[in-house]
């Protein structure tokens, strides 16, 4: 299936390949312009291309129209295939290396026979690359650094590391007297589960001073680029940070553009074009007789208002229906961290945690929580010192005694009960009925076929004592892929049985994935934001869970641990009572 993105990618790649061949720059520019037009066109440009109805679209000439029709209708472009065939497949690896543009790649390919990363590393280490015009030892050293960094596979980072780094950089920038407003943008601002780099925008009248300050920060290990309004650095932990300096007037547009997503930006530009404006990272400008609105735009909210939309929170900017909802006044009031009254799925030293029951309770009270659920591992998780029946009953009694000593905090007795291979549970129903709630999770045998894994989880969900399903797909971000499971079928089973689905807030999990929560909400499935805390500090992971819940369009009413104590007690008992 041909998509808009495929057409854009194809045109951009053609431009790169033509540049490698040393083709006419006007011809190269025609393909790049075509890619931009296709990307920002507000209508169904794929269908228009397939129907050969592009002649009235500015920026797409007759020769390009024919190629787009072929690409849209067949999914392939003979010209593109032939062009690719002139180069080895491995040459495309070079475009991912920082500091290498088409001109340098062309020189490496033609003069030194560099066809991929292996060749590139060889000619850089031998000194041959440094002899080429436009290279030199310094740039070659940077290329070698870029190769090493890529090979380390450390180009994505978890939210906890990224957020801590972003705050460090933001505070350092804000401390400069020439800095006005400093904002983190990009996928961090949108709350994505992992991040490739960090983007910052600063409003200033002295951009060069800010850039000089940025590249000289004490925790910078590499200056990738140092310009007058744009610079890039790498931090000690390997995260790349990009900074752009703009004026106060440009800030709303730059912040919006560099927050993204790409798909959201395309939709916004398309909407602007329909209304007679062009929108980019610097301004919203009328294209004809439309009224100039620039004097009315001081914040992002003003930009959305100018385009006839309610303000769209950055978390929702993924082009998954937020534009339509904003137009119709149907955006949800997203859950906030301060809405949480308590949480479930927390561990103590009884299993694999490193804090006592009392220490966890004290920490929860310090955070202002009204209730805390304790869910230590069950006996099959021997690697996590899981509790057997006797130890769990002892813990239930200990929680009951401890509850007598607290005012303003209620401890709930629970378990994180293993879902065994056949979908049965690690404890029998008699013991499970003695608990306030049960989190059921998979901790082993991840390699079942999707059908079997789905049946395994559904059998557990159908148990009336299972209050919530823990970390639904078992993924460990940047370390372990999710196991195969039919998530819509799981959500149907949860909706039918009244089972809550956990949003595991550990930044290595963030599971269930935010892309499924909108569907869960539509089906009436409730969410529990749980930190999976193994320490008192782990309770603070709730903030990461809230970020993902917001990406999933969840409001306070969708999250059970936004309920006060009396009502949450009813909520976690509802399923069991329904099946009593």
C-alpha positions in Angstrom: 0.0 0.0 0.0 1.3 3.4 -1.0 1.1 6.0 1.7 1.9 9.7 1.9 5.0 8.9 3.9 6.3 6.4 1.4 5.9 9.0 -1.4 7.7 11.6 0.7 10.5 9.2 1.6 10.9 8.1 -2.0 11.2 11.7 -3.3 13.7 12.6 -0.7 15.8 9.6 -1.4 15.8 10.3 -5.1 17.0 13.8 -4.3 19.9 12.3 -2.3 20.8 9.9 -5.0 20.8 12.5 -7.7 23.0 14.6 -5.5 25.4 11.7 -5.2 25.5 11.5 -9.0 26.2 15.2 -9.3 23.0 16.0 -11.1 21.7 19.4 -11.9 20.8 21.2 -8.7 17.5 22.4 -10.1 16.5 18.8 -10.8 17.4 17.8 -7.2 15.5 20.7 -5.8 12.4 19.7 -7.8 12.2 16.4 -6.0 12.8 18.0 -2.6 10.1 20.6 -3.3 7.8 17.8 -4.4 8.4 16.0 -1.2 7.5 19.1 0.8 4.3 19.6 -1.2 3.2 16.0 -0.8 3.9 16.1 2.9 1.9 19.3 3.6 -1.0 18.9 1.2 -4.2 18.9 3.2 -6.2 16.5 1.1 -5.8 12.9 -0.1 -2.8 13.5 -2.3 -2.1 9.7 -2.7 -5.5 9.3 -4.4 -5.1 12.4 -6.4 -1.7 11.2 -7.7 -3.2 7.8 -8.5 -6.0 9.5 -10.5 -3.5 11.8 -12.2 -5.1 14.9 -10.8 -2.0 16.8 -9.7 -1.6 19.4 -12.5 -3.2 22.3 -10.5 -0.9 21.7 -7.4 1.9 24.3 -7.3 5.3 22.8 -6.9 4.6 19.5 -8.8 5.7 19.7 -12.5 4.5 17.5 -15.3 7.4 15.1 -15.1 6.9 14.6 -11.4 3.2 14.2 -11.9 3.8 11.1 -14.1 6.2 9.6 -11.5 3.8 10.2 -8.6 1.0 8.6 -10.6 3.1 5.5 -11.1 4.2 5.4 -7.5 0.7 5.9 -6.1 -1.0 3.4 -8.3 1.6 0.6 -8.3 3.5 1.2 -5.1 6.8 1.4 -7.0 8.7 3.8 -9.2 10.9 2.4 -11.9 13.0 5.5 -12.0 13.7 5.2 -8.3 14.5 1.4 -8.6 17.0 2.1 -11.4 18.6 4.9 -9.5 19.1 2.8 -6.4 20.5 0.0 -8.5 23.4 2.3 -9.5 24.7 2.2 -5.9 25.4 -0.6 -3.4 22.7 -1.1 -0.8 25.1 -0.5 2.0 25.8 3.1 1.0 22.5 4.1 2.6 24.1 3.4 6.0 26.3 6.4 5.5 23.4 8.8 5.5 22.9 8.0 9.2 26.4 9.2 10.2 26.6 12.6 11.8 28.8 14.9 9.8 28.3 13.2 6.4 26.2 14.9 3.8 25.7 13.9 0.1 28.8 15.8 -1.1 31.1 14.0 1.3 29.5 10.6 0.7 30.0 11.2 -3.0 33.7 12.0 -2.6 34.2 8.9 -0.4 32.4 6.7 -2.8 34.0 7.9 -6.0 37.6 8.5 -4.7 38.0 5.8 -2.0 35.4 3.2 -3.0 33.5 3.6 0.3 30.3 1.5 0.0 29.2 1.3 3.6 30.2 1.6 7.3 32.9 -1.0 7.2 34.7 0.8 4.4 34.1 4.2 6.0 35.7 3.1 9.3 38.7 1.6 7.4 39.5 4.8 5.4 39.0 7.0 8.4 41.3 4.9 10.6 44.0 4.6 7.8 44.1 8.3 7.3 43.0 8.1 3.7 39.7 10.0 4.3 41.6 12.9 5.9 43.4 13.5 2.6 40.2 14.2 0.7 39.2 17.9 0.1 36.7 19.0 2.7 37.6 16.5 5.3 40.8 16.8 7.4 41.8 15.1 10.6 39.2 16.9 12.8 36.2 16.0 10.7 37.5 12.4 10.3 37.8 12.0 14.0 34.2 13.2 14.4 33.1 10.7 11.8 34.9 7.9 13.7 33.2 9.1 16.9 29.8 9.0 15.1 30.5 5.4 13.9 31.4 4.3 17.4 28.4 5.8 18.9 26.1 4.2 16.3 27.7 0.8 16.9 27.1 1.1 20.7 23.4 1.1 19.9 22.8 3.8 22.5 20.8 6.2 20.4 17.6 5.8 22.4 17.0 6.6 26.0 14.4 5.9 28.7 12.2 8.7 30.0 13.8 8.9 33.4 17.3 9.6 32.1 16.0 11.9 29.4 13.9 14.0 31.7 16.7 14.4 34.3 19.0 15.5 31.5 16.5 17.9 30.0 16.0 19.6 33.4 19.8 19.9 33.9 20.2 21.6 30.5 17.1 23.7 30.7 18.2 25.1 34.1 21.7 25.8 32.8 20.3 27.7 29.8 17.8 29.6 31.9 20.6 30.8 34.2 22.1 32.8 31.4 21.1 36.5 31.6 20.4 36.7 27.8 17.9 33.8 28.0 14.3 34.6 28.0 11.9 31.7 28.0 13.5 28.3 27.6 11.4 25.3 26.6 12.1 21.6 26.0 10.4 20.5 22.8 10.5 17.3 20.7 9.4 13.9 21.7 10.2 14.6 25.4 7.5 17.3 25.5 5.1 14.9 23.8 5.8 12.3 26.5 7.1 9.5 24.1 8.2 6.3 25.9 11.8 6.5 24.6 13.8 9.4 23.2 16.5 9.7 20.5 17.6 13.2 21.5 16.5 16.4 23.3 15.3 19.6 21.6 15.4 23.0 23.3 14.0 26.4 22.2 15.2 29.6 23.7 13.8 33.1 23.1 16.6 35.6 23.2 17.8 38.9 21.7 21.4 37.6 21.9 21.5 34.2 20.2 25.2 34.0 19.7 25.8 34.5 23.5 23.3 31.7 24.2 25.0 29.4 21.7 28.4 30.0 23.1 27.1 29.3 26.6 25.3 26.2 25.5 28.4 24.5 23.9 30.6 25.4 26.9 28.3 23.8 29.6 30.5 21.7 32.0 28.6 18.4 31.3 29.1 18.6 27.5 31.5 15.9 26.1 31.1 16.7 22.4 30.2 19.8 20.4 28.5 18.4 17.3 27.6 21.8 15.8 28.2 25.4 16.9 26.2 28.0 15.0 24.8 31.4 15.6 21.2 30.3 16.1 21.5 26.5 16.1 23.9 24.2 18.0 24.1 20.6 19.0 26.0 18.9 21.8 26.4 15.5 23.4 26.1 15.0 27.1 28.2 12.7 29.3 25.4 10.1 29.2 25.4 10.0 25.4 22.2 12.1 24.8 22.3 14.6 22.0 20.8 18.0 22.7 19.8 20.4 19.9 19.2 24.1 20.7 17.5 26.7 18.5 17.4 30.4 19.3 14.5 32.4 18.2 12.9 35.8 18.9 10.0 36.2 21.3 7.6 36.7 18.3 8.8 33.4 16.8 8.7 31.3 20.0 5.1 30.0 19.7 5.7 28.8 16.1 9.1 27.3 16.9 7.9 25.6 20.0 4.9 24.1 18.1 7.0 23.0 15.1 9.9 21.4 17.1 7.5 19.7 19.5 6.0 17.8 16.5 5.0 15.1 15.8 5.8 15.3 12.1 2.3 14.0 11.4 0.7 16.6 13.6 2.7 19.3 12.0 1.6 18.1 8.5 -2.0 18.3 9.6 -1.5 21.7 11.1 0.2 23.0 7.9 -2.6 21.6 5.8 -5.2 23.2 7.9 -3.4 26.5 7.7 -3.2 26.2 3.9 -7.0 25.6 3.7 -7.6 28.8 5.5 -5.2 30.9 3.4 -2.0 30.7 5.4 1.4 29.2 5.4 2.7 27.8 8.7 6.3 27.1 9.5 8.7 27.2 12.4 8.8 31.0 12.3 5.4 32.4 11.5 1.8 32.0 10.3 1.6 34.1 7.2 -1.3 34.9 4.9 -0.9 33.7 1.3 -3.5 36.1 -0.2 -6.2 38.2 1.1 -6.4 36.5 4.5 -6.1 38.7 7.5 -2.6 38.8 9.1 -3.0 37.3 12.6 0.6 37.5 13.8 -0.1 40.3 16.2 -2.6 38.1 18.0 -0.3 35.1 18.5 1.9 35.2 21.6 1.5 31.6 22.9 0.8 28.2 21.3 -2.8 28.4 22.4 -3.2 31.5 20.2 -1.9 29.6 17.2 -4.4 26.9 17.7 -7.2 29.4 18.2 -6.2 31.2 15.0 -6.7 27.9 13.1 -10.1 27.4 14.7 -9.0 24.8 17.2 -9.0 24.3 21.0 -5.5 24.1 22.4 -4.0 20.6 21.9 -1.9 19.3 24.7 1.6 18.2 23.4 0.9 14.6 24.6 -1.9 14.3 22.0 0.0 15.6 19.0 0.4 12.4 17.1 -2.3 12.9 14.4 -4.6 10.3 16.0 -7.8 12.3 15.9 -6.7 15.3 18.1 -7.2 17.9 15.3 -10.8 16.7 14.8 -11.5 16.6 18.5 -10.0 20.1 18.9 -12.2 21.4 16.1 -15.4 19.9 17.7 -14.6 20.9 21.3 -14.2 17.2 22.2 -10.7 17.0 23.7 -10.5 15.3 27.0 -9.4 17.0 30.2 -6.3 14.9 30.7 -5.3 13.3 33.9 -2.8 15.2 36.1 -0.2 13.8 38.5 -2.0 15.6 41.4 -5.2 13.7 40.6 -3.7 10.5 41.9 -4.9 9.6 45.4 -2.9 6.3 45.7 -1.5 3.4 43.8 -1.2 -0.4 43.6 1.5 -2.9 42.6 4.4 -2.1 44.9 7.0 -4.4 46.3 8.8 -4.7 49.7 11.7 -6.7 51.0 9.4 -9.6 51.5 10.0 -10.3 47.8 12.5 -8.3 45.6 12.0 -4.8 46.9 14.6 -3.0 49.0 12.3 -1.2 51.5 10.2 -2.6 54.4 6.4 -2.4 54.5 6.6 0.5 57.0 9.2 2.3 54.9 7.0 2.1 51.8 4.0 3.3 53.8 5.9 6.2 55.2 7.1 7.2 51.7 3.6 7.0 50.3 2.3 9.3 53.1 5.1 11.7 52.5 4.0 11.9 48.8 0.5 12.8 50.0 -1.1 9.5 49.0 -4.3 8.3 50.7 -3.7 4.6 50.0 -1.0 2.2 48.9 -1.4 -1.3 47.6 1.3 -3.9 48.4 1.7 -6.6 45.7 4.8 -8.7 46.3 5.6 -11.5 43.9 4.0 -15.0 44.3 5.9 -18.2 44.8 6.6 -19.2 41.2 8.7 -16.0 40.8 11.5 -17.7 42.8 14.0 -15.5 41.2 12.2 -12.6 42.9 11.9 -14.4 46.3 8.2 -14.8 45.7 5.9 -15.4 48.7 4.4 -18.8 49.4 0.9 -19.2 51.0 2.2 -18.9 54.5 4.4 -15.9 54.0 1.5 -14.1 52.1 -0.9 -14.8 54.9 1.6 -13.4 57.4 1.9 -10.3 55.3 -1.8 -9.8 55.2 -1.8 -9.9 59.0 1.1 -7.5 59.2 -0.7 -5.0 56.9 -3.8 -5.2 59.1 -1.7 -4.4 62.2 0.1 -1.6 60.4 -3.1 0.0 59.3 -4.0 0.6 63.0 -1.0 2.9 63.3 -1.6 5.2 60.4 -4.0 8.2 60.1 -4.8 9.4 56.6 -3.2 6.3 54.9 -4.7 2.9 54.1 -2.6 -0.1 53.1 -4.3 -2.6 50.8 -3.1 -6.2 50.9 -2.5 -7.7 47.5 -0.2 -9.9 45.4 1.4 -9.8 42.1 0.3 -13.3 41.2 2.0 -15.2 38.4 -0.1 -16.3 35.4 1.2 -19.8 34.8 1.7 -21.1 31.2 -1.8 -22.5 31.0 -3.4 -19.3 32.3 -4.0 -20.7 35.8 -2.9 -18.6 38.8 0.0 -19.2 41.3 -2.4 -19.2 44.2 -5.8 -20.9 44.7 -9.1 -18.9 44.9 -9.4 -19.5 48.6 -6.2 -17.5 49.3 -6.9 -14.9 46.6 -10.3 -14.2 48.2 -8.5 -13.2 51.5 -6.7 -10.3 49.6 -8.1 -6.8 48.9 -7.0 -7.1 45.3 -4.9 -9.1 42.9 -2.5 -8.0 40.1 -2.0 -10.9 37.7 1.2 -10.8 35.6 3.3 -13.0 33.2 6.9 -13.5 34.4 8.0 -16.5 32.3 7.4 -18.5 29.1 7.3 -15.4 26.9 7.7 -17.3 23.6 4.2 -18.7 23.2 2.4 -18.1 19.9 0.0 -15.1 19.9 -3.1 -17.3 20.1 -1.8 -19.3 23.1 -0.5 -16.2 24.9 -3.8 -14.4 24.4 -5.8 -17.4 25.7 -3.4 -17.6 28.6 -4.1 -14.0 29.6 -7.9 -14.2 29.0 -8.1 -17.3 31.3 -6.5 -15.3 34.0 -8.7 -12.3 33.4 -11.8 -14.5 33.7 -10.9 -15.4 37.3 -13.2 -13.2 39.5 -10.4 -12.6 42.0 -8.1 -11.0 39.4 -8.6 -7.2 39.9 -6.1 -6.0 37.3 -3.7 -7.3 34.7 -0.1 -6.2 35.2 2.3 -5.1 32.5 0.2 -6.5 29.7 2.8 -7.2 27.0 5.9 -7.9 29.2 8.1 -5.6 27.3 11.3 -4.0 28.6 11.9 -0.9 26.6 15.2 -0.9 24.7 15.9 -4.4 26.1 13.1 -6.8 25.4 10.4 -6.9 22.8 6.8 -7.4 23.9 5.5 -11.0 23.7 3.0 -11.8 21.0 -0.5 -11.0 22.3 -3.8 -9.9 20.7 -4.3 -6.7 22.6 -7.9 -5.9 21.3 -9.0 -9.4 22.4 -7.5 -8.7 25.8 -9.3 -5.4 26.1 -12.6 -7.1 25.1 -12.2 -9.7 27.8 -11.3 -7.0 30.4 -14.4 -4.9 29.4 -16.6 -8.0 29.7 -15.3 -9.1 33.1 -14.7 -5.7 34.7 -10.9 -6.3 34.9 -8.7 -3.2 35.3 -5.6 -2.9 33.0 -2.4 -1.6 34.6 -0.4 1.2 33.1 3.0 0.1 34.5 4.8 3.4 35.2 8.3 2.0 35.4 10.2 3.9 32.6 11.6 0.6 31.4 8.1 -0.8 30.9 5.3 1.9 30.4 3.1 -1.0 29.6 0.2 -1.1 28.3 1.5 1.0 25.4 -0.1 4.4 25.0 -1.3 3.6 21.5 -3.9 1.2 23.0 -5.4 3.3 25.8 -7.7 5.2 23.5 -9.3 1.9 22.4 -9.4 0.7 26.0 -11.2 3.9 27.1 -13.7 3.5 24.3 -14.5 0.0 25.5 -14.9 1.2 29.1 -11.8 -0.5 30.5 -10.4 1.3 33.5 -6.7 2.0 34.1 -4.6 1.7 37.2 -1.4 3.8 37.0 1.1 1.7 39.0 4.8 2.4 39.6 5.9 -1.2 40.1 8.0 0.3 42.9 10.7 -1.8 44.3 11.9 1.0 46.6 10.5 4.2 48.2 12.1 6.2 45.3 10.2 3.9 42.9 6.9 5.5 43.9 8.0 8.6 42.0 7.7 6.6 38.8 4.0 7.5 38.9 4.9 10.7 37.0 6.1 8.7 34.0 2.8 6.7 34.1 0.8 9.9 34.1 2.7 11.1 31.0 1.8 7.9 29.2 -1.8 8.1 30.4 -2.1 11.5 28.9 -0.7 10.3 25.6 -3.4 7.6 25.7 -6.2 10.3 26.0 -7.0 9.3 29.6 -8.9 11.6 31.9 -9.2 11.4 35.7 -12.4 9.4 35.4 -10.6 6.7 33.4 -8.0 6.0 36.2 -9.2 4.2 39.3 -6.4 5.5 41.5 -7.8 9.0 41.1 -10.7 7.9 43.2 -10.8 8.8 46.9 -10.3 6.0 49.4 -14.0 5.0 50.0 -14.7 4.8 46.3 -11.5 3.0 45.3 -12.3 0.4 47.9 -15.5 -0.2 46.1 -13.8 -0.2 42.6 -11.3 -2.9 43.5 -14.0 -5.1 45.0 -16.6 -4.6 42.2 -15.5 -7.5 40.0 -15.4 -10.0 42.8 -18.8 -8.9 44.1 -20.2 -9.1 40.5 -19.2 -12.7 40.3 -20.1 -13.7 43.9 
